[in-house]
Tab-separated table of C-alpha atoms and ligand atoms in Angstrom:
chain	number	residue	atom	x	y	z
A	30	MET	CA	12.172	18.524	-15.127
A	31	LYS	CA	9.235	17.321	-16.813
A	32	VAL	CA	7.007	15.480	-14.412
A	33	GLY	CA	4.037	13.336	-16.007
A	34	VAL	CA	0.734	12.028	-14.043
A	35	PRO	CA	-1.505	9.442	-16.423
A	36	THR	CA	-4.581	8.682	-15.574
A	37	GLU	CA	-5.227	5.113	-13.550
A	38	ILE	CA	-6.459	2.500	-15.270
A	39	LYS	CA	-6.553	-0.289	-12.743
A	40	SER	CA	-9.937	-1.648	-12.527
A	41	ASP	CA	-11.953	0.495	-9.644
A	42	GLU	CA	-9.319	2.671	-9.482
A	43	TYR	CA	-9.929	6.298	-9.169
A	44	ARG	CA	-6.867	8.241	-7.081
A	45	VAL	CA	-4.490	10.430	-8.927
A	46	ALA	CA	-0.628	10.719	-7.955
A	47	LEU	CA	-0.576	14.584	-8.164
A	48	THR	CA	-3.073	17.280	-6.384
A	49	PRO	CA	-3.062	20.888	-7.748
A	50	VAL	CA	-1.140	21.310	-4.347
A	51	GLY	CA	1.585	19.331	-5.817
A	52	ALA	CA	1.279	20.841	-9.169
A	53	ARG	CA	1.805	24.292	-7.981
A	54	GLU	CA	4.566	23.480	-5.814
A	55	LEU	CA	6.614	21.609	-8.553
A	56	ALA	CA	5.881	24.867	-10.834
A	57	GLU	CA	7.334	27.033	-8.201
A	58	HIS	CA	10.112	24.997	-8.385
A	59	GLY	CA	10.604	25.350	-12.141
A	60	HIS	CA	9.333	21.921	-13.146
A	61	ASP	CA	6.861	21.538	-16.059
A	62	VAL	CA	3.606	19.380	-15.126
A	63	LEU	CA	2.058	17.467	-17.530
A	64	ILE	CA	-1.373	15.916	-16.438
A	65	GLU	CA	-3.546	13.205	-18.675
A	66	LYS	CA	-6.922	14.967	-19.576
A	67	GLY	CA	-9.349	14.079	-17.244
A	68	ALA	CA	-6.766	12.104	-15.289
A	69	GLY	CA	-8.175	13.853	-11.641
A	70	GLU	CA	-12.007	13.374	-12.470
A	71	GLY	CA	-12.384	10.340	-10.149
A	72	SER	CA	-10.982	12.345	-7.205
A	73	ALA	CA	-13.231	15.371	-8.107
A	74	ILE	CA	-10.419	17.457	-9.398
A	75	SER	CA	-10.907	19.121	-12.855
A	76	ASP	CA	-8.510	20.193	-15.082
A	77	SER	CA	-9.080	23.226	-14.906
A	78	ASP	CA	-7.908	23.209	-11.512
A	79	TYR	CA	-4.432	21.540	-12.050
A	80	GLU	CA	-4.372	24.484	-15.386
A	81	ALA	CA	-4.685	27.416	-12.583
A	82	GLN	CA	-1.897	26.000	-10.733
A	83	GLY	CA	0.447	26.059	-13.500
A	84	ALA	CA	0.174	22.573	-15.069
A	85	ARG	CA	-0.432	21.357	-18.561
A	86	ILE	CA	-3.408	19.355	-19.881
A	87	VAL	CA	-1.893	16.908	-22.314
A	88	PRO	CA	-3.175	13.942	-24.223
A	89	VAL	CA	-1.936	10.493	-22.270
A	90	GLU	CA	0.575	9.519	-25.077
A	91	ASP	CA	2.740	12.665	-24.391
A	92	VAL	CA	2.572	11.898	-20.617
A	93	TRP	CA	4.509	8.534	-21.088
A	94	ALA	CA	6.493	10.176	-24.343
A	95	ASP	CA	7.788	12.997	-22.511
A	96	ALA	CA	7.867	13.214	-18.785
A	97	ASP	CA	11.013	12.372	-16.948
A	98	LEU	CA	9.648	11.589	-13.692
A	99	ILE	CA	6.251	9.708	-14.147
A	100	LEU	CA	3.832	9.602	-11.373
A	101	GLY	CA	1.631	6.905	-10.446
A	102	VAL	CA	-0.773	5.443	-7.735
A	103	LYS	CA	-1.121	2.013	-8.554
A	104	GLU	CA	1.568	-0.774	-10.487
A	105	PRO	CA	1.796	0.067	-14.150
A	106	GLN	CA	-0.724	-2.090	-16.484
A	107	PRO	CA	0.825	-3.970	-19.126
A	108	GLU	CA	-0.275	-1.110	-21.926
A	109	GLU	CA	1.702	1.472	-19.574
A	110	VAL	CA	5.145	-0.630	-19.241
A	111	GLY	CA	5.093	-0.969	-23.248
A	112	LEU	CA	5.194	3.056	-23.178
A	113	LEU	CA	7.814	3.260	-20.216
A	114	ARG	CA	11.230	4.679	-21.586
A	115	SER	CA	14.624	3.733	-20.330
A	116	GLU	CA	15.361	7.188	-19.511
A	117	ALA	CA	12.546	7.739	-17.130
A	118	THR	CA	12.070	7.408	-13.246
A	119	LEU	CA	8.602	6.133	-12.634
A	120	PHE	CA	7.257	6.512	-8.764
A	121	THR	CA	4.156	4.678	-7.840
A	122	TYR	CA	3.163	1.525	-5.765
A	123	LEU	CA	4.395	-1.589	-6.997
A	124	HIS	CA	4.475	-4.806	-4.978
A	125	LEU	CA	6.339	-6.889	-7.175
A	126	ALA	CA	7.787	-9.318	-4.761
A	127	PRO	CA	4.752	-11.440	-5.638
A	128	ALA	CA	4.770	-10.401	-9.480
A	129	PRO	CA	7.996	-11.622	-11.422
A	130	LYS	CA	6.143	-10.950	-14.986
A	131	LEU	CA	5.955	-7.295	-13.927
A	132	THR	CA	9.039	-7.468	-12.197
A	133	ARG	CA	10.553	-8.788	-15.406
A	134	SER	CA	8.720	-6.474	-17.834
A	135	LEU	CA	10.088	-3.291	-15.822
A	136	CYS	CA	13.637	-4.610	-15.891
A	137	ALA	CA	13.367	-4.749	-19.545
A	138	SER	CA	12.292	-1.477	-19.836
A	139	GLY	CA	15.370	-0.144	-18.740
A	140	ALA	CA	13.470	2.481	-16.565
A	141	THR	CA	14.084	3.151	-13.004
A	142	CYS	CA	11.026	2.198	-10.922
A	143	VAL	CA	11.004	3.345	-7.066
A	144	ALA	CA	8.213	1.721	-4.943
A	145	TYR	CA	6.296	3.681	-2.777
A	146	GLU	CA	5.604	0.975	-0.187
A	147	THR	CA	9.387	0.193	0.258
A	148	VAL	CA	10.414	3.945	1.051
A	149	GLU	CA	11.699	4.292	4.728
A	150	ASP	CA	11.761	6.922	7.116
A	151	ARG	CA	14.459	7.708	9.778
A	152	ASN	CA	12.671	5.103	12.466
A	153	GLY	CA	12.569	2.311	9.640
A	154	ARG	CA	8.510	3.131	8.993
A	155	LEU	CA	7.021	3.221	5.785
A	156	PRO	CA	5.786	6.971	5.439
A	157	LEU	CA	4.219	6.251	1.907
A	158	LEU	CA	2.436	3.168	2.513
A	159	ALA	CA	1.032	4.176	5.932
A	160	PRO	CA	-1.549	6.601	4.873
A	161	MET	CA	-3.155	3.803	2.466
A	162	SER	CA	-2.517	1.417	5.245
A	163	GLU	CA	-4.593	3.664	7.554
A	164	ILE	CA	-7.421	3.872	4.825
A	165	ALA	CA	-7.281	0.294	3.972
A	166	GLY	CA	-7.536	-0.662	7.695
A	167	LYS	CA	-10.594	1.480	7.944
A	168	ILE	CA	-11.953	-0.301	4.819
A	169	ALA	CA	-11.017	-3.934	6.029
A	170	THR	CA	-13.360	-3.598	9.190
A	171	GLN	CA	-16.179	-1.728	7.077
A	172	ALA	CA	-16.169	-4.476	4.580
A	173	GLY	CA	-15.977	-7.522	6.831
A	174	ALA	CA	-18.797	-6.233	8.712
A	175	PHE	CA	-20.748	-6.077	5.192
A	176	MET	CA	-19.927	-9.314	3.844
A	177	LEU	CA	-20.829	-10.974	7.566
A	178	GLU	CA	-24.446	-10.152	6.361
A	179	LYS	CA	-26.708	-13.107	5.432
A	180	PRO	CA	-27.527	-12.110	1.559
A	181	LEU	CA	-23.802	-11.196	0.709
A	182	GLY	CA	-22.826	-14.878	2.299
A	183	GLY	CA	-21.400	-14.073	5.676
A	184	ARG	CA	-22.870	-15.756	8.658
A	185	GLY	CA	-25.522	-13.419	9.834
A	186	ILE	CA	-24.103	-11.660	12.629
A	187	LEU	CA	-23.793	-7.999	13.830
A	188	LEU	CA	-20.366	-6.946	14.627
A	189	GLY	CA	-21.284	-4.838	17.608
A	190	GLY	CA	-24.730	-7.531	19.030
A	191	VAL	CA	-27.394	-5.703	20.660
A	192	PRO	CA	-28.308	-5.710	24.658
A	193	GLY	CA	-28.710	-9.163	25.725
A	194	VAL	CA	-26.634	-10.671	22.397
A	195	PRO	CA	-23.305	-10.903	22.174
A	196	PRO	CA	-20.862	-8.994	19.614
A	197	ALA	CA	-18.973	-10.720	17.271
A	198	ASN	CA	-15.196	-12.120	17.353
A	199	VAL	CA	-12.631	-9.694	15.074
A	200	MET	CA	-9.424	-11.339	15.152
A	201	ILE	CA	-6.835	-8.970	13.423
A	202	ILE	CA	-3.359	-10.554	12.622
A	203	GLY	CA	-0.461	-7.876	11.742
A	204	GLY	CA	-1.034	-4.928	14.055
A	205	GLY	CA	1.036	-2.491	11.783
A	206	ALA	CA	-0.840	0.736	10.327
A	207	VAL	CA	-3.368	-1.408	8.780
A	208	GLY	CA	-4.080	-3.404	11.825
A	209	MET	CA	-4.617	-0.801	14.444
A	210	HIS	CA	-6.920	1.299	12.401
A	211	ALA	CA	-8.977	-1.824	11.315
A	212	ALA	CA	-9.440	-2.282	15.385
A	213	PHE	CA	-10.004	0.972	16.099
A	214	ILE	CA	-13.156	0.733	13.651
A	215	ALA	CA	-13.952	-2.618	15.152
A	216	ILE	CA	-13.593	-1.236	18.513
A	217	GLY	CA	-15.718	1.562	17.807
A	218	MET	CA	-18.475	-0.522	16.201
A	219	GLU	CA	-18.369	-2.426	19.704
A	220	ALA	CA	-16.755	-5.913	18.287
A	221	ASP	CA	-14.735	-7.984	20.785
A	222	VAL	CA	-11.207	-7.371	19.258
A	223	PHE	CA	-8.252	-9.600	19.308
A	224	VAL	CA	-4.634	-8.097	17.752
A	225	TYR	CA	-2.042	-10.580	16.877
A	226	ASP	CA	1.840	-9.056	16.231
A	227	THR	CA	5.362	-11.196	16.446
A	228	ASN	CA	6.703	-7.585	17.545
A	229	ILE	CA	6.542	-7.237	21.272
A	230	ASP	CA	7.573	-3.618	21.020
A	231	ARG	CA	4.421	-3.238	18.804
A	232	LEU	CA	1.984	-4.927	20.899
A	233	ARG	CA	3.295	-2.709	23.978
A	234	GLU	CA	2.263	0.820	21.801
A	235	LEU	CA	-1.129	-1.057	20.530
A	236	ASP	CA	-2.078	-1.920	24.348
A	237	ILE	CA	-1.502	1.412	25.198
A	238	ALA	CA	-3.293	3.253	22.256
A	239	PHE	CA	-6.593	0.805	23.056
A	240	GLY	CA	-7.042	1.433	26.492
A	241	GLY	CA	-7.931	-1.621	27.659
A	242	ARG	CA	-10.659	-2.014	24.486
A	243	ALA	CA	-9.231	-4.514	22.669
A	244	SER	CA	-6.592	-7.431	23.685
A	245	THR	CA	-3.277	-7.983	22.047
A	246	VAL	CA	-1.787	-11.510	21.921
A	247	PHE	CA	1.700	-12.617	20.597
A	248	SER	CA	1.505	-13.901	17.194
A	249	SER	CA	1.986	-17.665	16.740
A	250	VAL	CA	0.472	-20.915	14.806
A	251	LEU	CA	-0.401	-22.121	17.850
A	252	SER	CA	-2.660	-18.633	19.405
A	253	ILE	CA	-4.136	-18.019	15.886
A	254	GLU	CA	-5.378	-21.517	15.758
A	255	GLU	CA	-6.714	-21.747	19.465
A	256	ARG	CA	-8.906	-18.641	18.572
A	257	LEU	CA	-10.028	-19.257	14.925
A	258	PRO	CA	-13.262	-21.411	16.473
A	259	GLN	CA	-14.388	-18.417	18.017
A	260	THR	CA	-14.007	-15.935	15.246
A	261	ASP	CA	-16.664	-14.535	13.121
A	262	LEU	CA	-13.936	-11.777	11.310
A	263	VAL	CA	-10.518	-12.218	10.646
A	264	ILE	CA	-8.171	-9.292	9.182
A	265	GLY	CA	-4.900	-10.307	7.658
A	266	ALA	CA	-2.538	-7.608	7.861
A	267	VAL	CA	1.145	-8.913	8.135
A	268	LEU	CA	4.251	-7.096	6.288
A	269	LEU	CA	7.691	-8.153	6.054
A	270	HIS	CA	8.798	-4.805	4.179
A	271	GLY	CA	9.026	-5.260	0.556
A	272	ALA	CA	8.712	-9.360	0.913
A	273	ARG	CA	5.736	-11.625	-0.223
A	274	ALA	CA	3.474	-11.798	2.670
A	275	PRO	CA	3.958	-14.956	4.698
A	276	HIS	CA	0.775	-17.448	5.230
A	277	VAL	CA	-1.040	-16.908	8.640
A	278	ILE	CA	-3.501	-19.104	7.987
A	279	ARG	CA	-3.584	-22.533	6.000
A	280	ARG	CA	-6.069	-24.305	3.958
A	281	SER	CA	-6.028	-27.003	6.747
A	282	GLN	CA	-7.173	-24.747	9.136
A	283	LEU	CA	-10.241	-22.692	7.169
A	284	LYS	CA	-11.901	-26.132	8.903
A	285	LEU	CA	-11.420	-24.587	12.351
A	286	LEU	CA	-13.781	-21.145	11.581
A	287	LYS	CA	-17.368	-21.175	11.989
A	288	SER	CA	-19.189	-21.885	8.728
A	289	GLN	CA	-19.475	-18.442	6.503
A	290	ALA	CA	-16.901	-16.786	8.676
A	291	VAL	CA	-15.325	-13.806	6.922
A	292	LEU	CA	-11.611	-13.742	5.943
A	293	VAL	CA	-10.145	-9.901	5.078
A	294	ASP	CA	-6.591	-10.201	3.418
A	295	VAL	CA	-5.421	-7.050	3.234
A	296	ALA	CA	-1.918	-8.186	2.589
A	297	ILE	CA	-3.281	-9.407	-0.810
A	298	ASP	CA	-0.810	-7.028	-2.504
A	299	GLN	CA	2.044	-8.674	-1.100
A	300	GLY	CA	0.558	-11.951	-2.521
A	301	GLY	CA	-1.666	-12.611	0.450
A	302	CYS	CA	-1.298	-13.472	3.821
A	303	PHE	CA	-3.834	-16.677	3.855
A	304	GLU	CA	-2.890	-19.942	1.440
A	305	THR	CA	-6.335	-19.553	0.184
A	306	SER	CA	-6.643	-16.009	-1.375
A	307	ARG	CA	-6.142	-14.564	-4.128
A	308	PRO	CA	-6.808	-11.039	-6.319
A	309	THR	CA	-10.098	-9.729	-6.377
A	310	THR	CA	-11.663	-6.409	-7.816
A	311	HIS	CA	-14.042	-4.075	-5.833
A	312	ARG	CA	-16.592	-4.670	-8.531
A	313	ASP	CA	-16.553	-8.772	-7.604
A	314	PRO	CA	-14.915	-8.480	-4.010
A	315	THR	CA	-15.180	-11.883	-2.369
A	316	PHE	CA	-15.168	-16.159	-2.972
A	317	GLU	CA	-16.225	-18.818	-0.890
A	318	VAL	CA	-13.247	-21.647	-0.060
A	319	ASP	CA	-14.605	-24.293	2.395
A	320	GLY	CA	-17.564	-22.460	3.384
A	321	VAL	CA	-15.648	-19.275	4.131
A	322	ILE	CA	-15.803	-15.910	2.322
A	323	HIS	CA	-12.631	-14.185	1.263
A	324	TYR	CA	-12.453	-10.697	0.529
A	325	CYS	CA	-8.930	-9.759	-1.252
A	326	VAL	CA	-9.365	-6.608	-3.081
A	327	THR	CA	-5.840	-5.470	-4.096
A	328	ASN	CA	-6.642	-1.409	-4.187
A	329	MET	CA	-9.126	-1.092	-1.246
A	330	PRO	CA	-8.209	2.763	-0.712
A	331	GLY	CA	-9.152	2.832	-4.331
A	332	ALA	CA	-12.951	3.150	-3.421
A	333	VAL	CA	-12.718	6.369	-1.319
A	334	PRO	CA	-10.617	8.733	-3.720
A	335	ILE	CA	-11.550	12.066	-2.031
A	336	SER	CA	-9.771	10.760	1.037
A	337	SER	CA	-7.299	8.182	-0.389
A	338	THR	CA	-5.947	11.179	-3.114
A	339	TYR	CA	-5.048	13.585	-0.633
A	340	ALA	CA	-3.603	11.652	2.372
A	341	LEU	CA	-1.396	9.447	-0.376
A	342	THR	CA	-0.262	13.138	-1.908
A	343	ASN	CA	0.271	14.800	1.271
A	344	ALA	CA	3.224	12.153	1.921
A	345	THR	CA	4.889	11.888	-1.427
A	346	LEU	CA	5.188	15.199	-2.539
A	347	PRO	CA	8.236	15.989	-0.486
A	348	TYR	CA	9.993	13.082	-2.171
A	349	VAL	CA	8.276	14.236	-5.274
A	350	ILE	CA	9.983	17.605	-5.000
A	351	ALA	CA	13.211	16.015	-4.260
A	352	LEU	CA	12.939	13.314	-7.565
A	353	ALA	CA	12.099	16.388	-9.584
A	354	ASP	CA	14.646	18.704	-7.983
A	355	HIS	CA	17.570	16.579	-8.253
A	356	GLY	CA	16.798	13.818	-10.563
A	357	ILE	CA	16.849	9.827	-9.116
A	358	ALA	CA	20.528	9.088	-8.673
A	359	GLU	CA	21.207	12.366	-6.533
A	360	ALA	CA	18.100	12.411	-4.620
A	361	ALA	CA	18.936	8.822	-3.902
A	362	ARG	CA	22.271	9.673	-2.766
A	363	ARG	CA	20.974	11.900	-0.263
A	364	SER	CA	18.392	9.921	1.069
A	365	PRO	CA	18.892	6.477	2.006
A	366	GLY	CA	15.108	5.940	2.930
A	367	LEU	CA	14.308	7.067	-0.548
A	368	ARG	CA	16.932	4.625	-2.049
A	369	LEU	CA	15.326	1.880	-0.200
A	370	GLY	CA	12.611	2.392	-2.494
A	371	VAL	CA	14.342	1.860	-5.871
A	372	ASN	CA	13.031	-1.485	-6.752
A	373	VAL	CA	14.291	-1.795	-10.186
A	374	ALA	CA	17.265	0.156	-11.844
A	375	GLY	CA	19.757	-0.172	-14.892
A	376	GLY	CA	17.430	-3.541	-15.695
A	377	LYS	CA	18.158	-5.092	-12.411
A	378	VAL	CA	16.098	-5.763	-9.375
A	379	THR	CA	17.430	-3.332	-6.699
A	380	HIS	CA	15.323	-4.418	-3.529
A	381	PRO	CA	16.869	-7.601	-1.618
A	382	ALA	CA	13.139	-8.653	-0.530
A	383	VAL	CA	11.882	-8.379	-4.011
A	384	ALA	CA	14.600	-10.238	-5.725
A	385	GLU	CA	14.406	-13.113	-3.328
A	386	GLY	CA	10.514	-13.075	-4.157
A	387	VAL	CA	10.829	-13.121	-7.664
A	388	GLY	CA	13.629	-15.538	-7.629
A	389	MET	CA	15.676	-12.909	-9.804
A	390	GLU	CA	19.531	-11.433	-9.385
A	391	TYR	CA	19.906	-8.842	-6.480
A	392	VAL	CA	22.164	-5.965	-7.499
A	393	PRO	CA	22.363	-2.634	-4.922
A	394	ALA	CA	20.698	0.376	-5.578
A	395	GLU	CA	24.327	1.858	-5.597
A	396	GLU	CA	25.579	0.042	-7.981
A	397	ALA	CA	23.017	0.080	-10.736
A	398	LEU	CA	22.519	3.972	-9.834
A	399	GLY	CA	26.165	4.279	-10.207
A	400	LEU	CA	26.273	6.196	-6.961
A	401	GLY	CA	29.486	4.199	-5.528
A	402	THR	CA	29.864	4.577	-1.785
A	403	PRO	CA	26.941	5.743	-0.236
A	404	SER	CA	27.707	9.204	1.268
A	405	GLY	CA	25.296	11.388	3.549
A	406	ASP	CA	23.983	8.580	5.500
A	407	GLY	CA	23.134	10.133	8.879
A	408	ALA	CA	23.256	13.572	7.484
A	409	ALA	CA	20.950	16.216	8.904
A	410	GLY	CA	17.512	16.228	7.366
A	411	ALA	CA	13.484	16.008	7.624
A	412	ASP	CA	12.215	12.367	7.082
A	413	GLY	CA	9.673	12.417	4.124
A	414	ALA	CA	6.846	12.344	6.707
A	415	GLY	CA	7.295	15.647	7.931
A	416	ALA	CA	8.833	17.515	5.370
A	417	THR	CA	6.938	20.340	3.736
A	418	ALA	CA	7.300	20.714	0.199
A	419	SER	CA	9.358	23.769	0.505
A	420	ARG	CA	12.361	21.703	2.475
A	421	ALA	CA	12.085	19.823	-0.329
A	422	SER	CA	14.726	17.217	0.757
A	423	PRO	CA	13.023	13.826	2.339
A	424	GLY	CA	16.653	13.579	4.131
A	425	ALA	CA	18.505	11.444	5.588
A	426	HIS	CA	16.072	8.295	6.059
B	290	NAD	N1	-5.227	-4.234	-0.023
B	290	NAD	C1	-4.766	-2.951	-0.169
B	290	NAD	O1	-5.730	-2.279	-0.629
B	290	NAD	C2	-3.950	-2.364	0.671
B	290	NAD	C3	-4.128	-0.998	1.020
B	290	NAD	C4	-2.895	-0.578	1.887
B	290	NAD	C5	-1.619	-1.572	2.467
B	290	NAD	N2	-1.780	-2.722	2.283
B	290	NAD	C6	-0.995	-3.724	2.500
B	290	NAD	O2	-1.277	-3.810	3.790
B	290	NAD	C7	-0.147	-4.856	4.583
B	290	NAD	C8	0.076	-4.615	5.992
B	290	NAD	O3	0.506	-3.183	5.695
B	290	NAD	P1	1.068	-2.079	7.083
B	290	NAD	O4	1.177	-0.678	6.443
B	290	NAD	O5	-0.265	-2.255	8.304
B	290	NAD	O6	2.121	-2.976	7.636
B	290	NAD	P2	3.233	-2.329	8.935
B	290	NAD	O7	4.529	-2.713	8.361
B	290	NAD	O8	3.100	-1.179	9.505
B	290	NAD	O9	2.542	-3.685	10.098
B	290	NAD	C9	2.802	-5.065	9.917
B	290	NAD	C10	2.816	-5.689	10.871
B	290	NAD	O10	2.925	-7.032	10.882
B	290	NAD	C11	3.470	-7.684	11.499
B	290	NAD	N3	3.884	-9.037	11.522
B	290	NAD	C12	4.532	-9.610	10.258
B	290	NAD	N4	4.685	-10.935	10.469
B	290	NAD	C13	3.797	-11.220	11.314
B	290	NAD	C14	3.067	-12.211	11.907
B	290	NAD	N5	3.893	-13.524	11.167
B	290	NAD	N6	1.940	-12.679	12.306
B	290	NAD	C15	1.760	-11.195	12.909
B	290	NAD	N7	2.384	-9.975	12.680
B	290	NAD	C16	3.372	-10.245	11.736
B	290	NAD	C17	4.739	-6.704	11.969
B	290	NAD	O11	5.268	-7.038	12.853
B	290	NAD	C18	3.920	-5.216	11.548
B	290	NAD	O12	3.584	-4.966	12.830
B	290	NAD	C19	1.268	-4.958	3.325
B	290	NAD	O13	0.762	-5.991	2.525
B	290	NAD	C20	0.480	-3.803	3.026
B	290	NAD	O14	0.937	-3.351	1.460
B	290	NAD	C21	-2.951	-3.283	1.466
């Protein structure tokens, strides 16, 4: 199979979807790897690094025209959707639930579009979202601490305080991968940290992980509202798999916060979990609503590509190998977890939460891919997170 890797063209995006490690594994499996000239530069990977592992360096037109499987990081930009062929499979982050226009254009392309963020492992977790969530969580606290500085519009409070002066209060809503890593950094910076989640089992896990250095709180409208007046920094990190983010802070509640408090909405890629959020970029990351600073960058890990590219491709590679070895239909038949990643196929939306988010008809992936009744569910096999490239199949979930 021809596997293509274009350069990411979203604003301030420096990650690349395949490293030389992946190029070598694909070459070892007999695939032809086409890398756009300069695609790795933002992550300090040169064209010759790829060539040394058997890849070919080609112009961007050839990647889109020739590749059967196209690997990306962020969602395709409008000019890229125009290049997507109906026979191709696109494997990248898509975040379609809040993006009806992009969803419609991907349906119109006829291509099969597989979203990293809805692929699940055998435990129902998100192995291809987790590495970027870990990074975004750590950045969320760093960015929040920075934006709290007075010259940047914030309240002018130091996260950790100093002897004789209390630390800042940090509220983290959503204690998944983003929330836990945001909390670890906030704890390390010696803030007072409160993590909110609706999942009691998750709160139990966090309580053990924090070892008493942060508080866990059952998330509800009232419990959030009661803490807002003491809070300096709120990090929003909720997720309902594939769906548009629920609003956990409404505009009417902003007045409960201190003047020039900071909100970091990590869930902005799923539409944002604060009512007043709108997407921003690394170049212009914040805006103010009702005296509250909002930071809503949609590709936070893109700012640290040397960490992010390797964290991402470590996780995606087993799935990439499975897609290249078997093609989308057979790979999805073998792996129900990968099948959950299929968001668009045969011109239809094939993920229920995405269909609901964009208000379009839902068609099961099995039907759109012509798989009939799925078989092999529950079959033995490694999940994607643990598989090595040579154990190519992401297995049963
Ligand atoms: N902006 C970026 O650059 C960036 C990067 C990575 C991830 N993200 C996004 O961050 C979000 C979180 O990702 P994650 O990997 O941590 O997800 P996750 O599934 O690991 O965790 C989400 C948590 O939210 C909790 N939750 C759901 N509804 C809630 C509610 N109403 N109140 C409190 N908690 C609630 C869930 O129980 C779960 O523990 C996602 O939208 C993801 O796409 C953004």
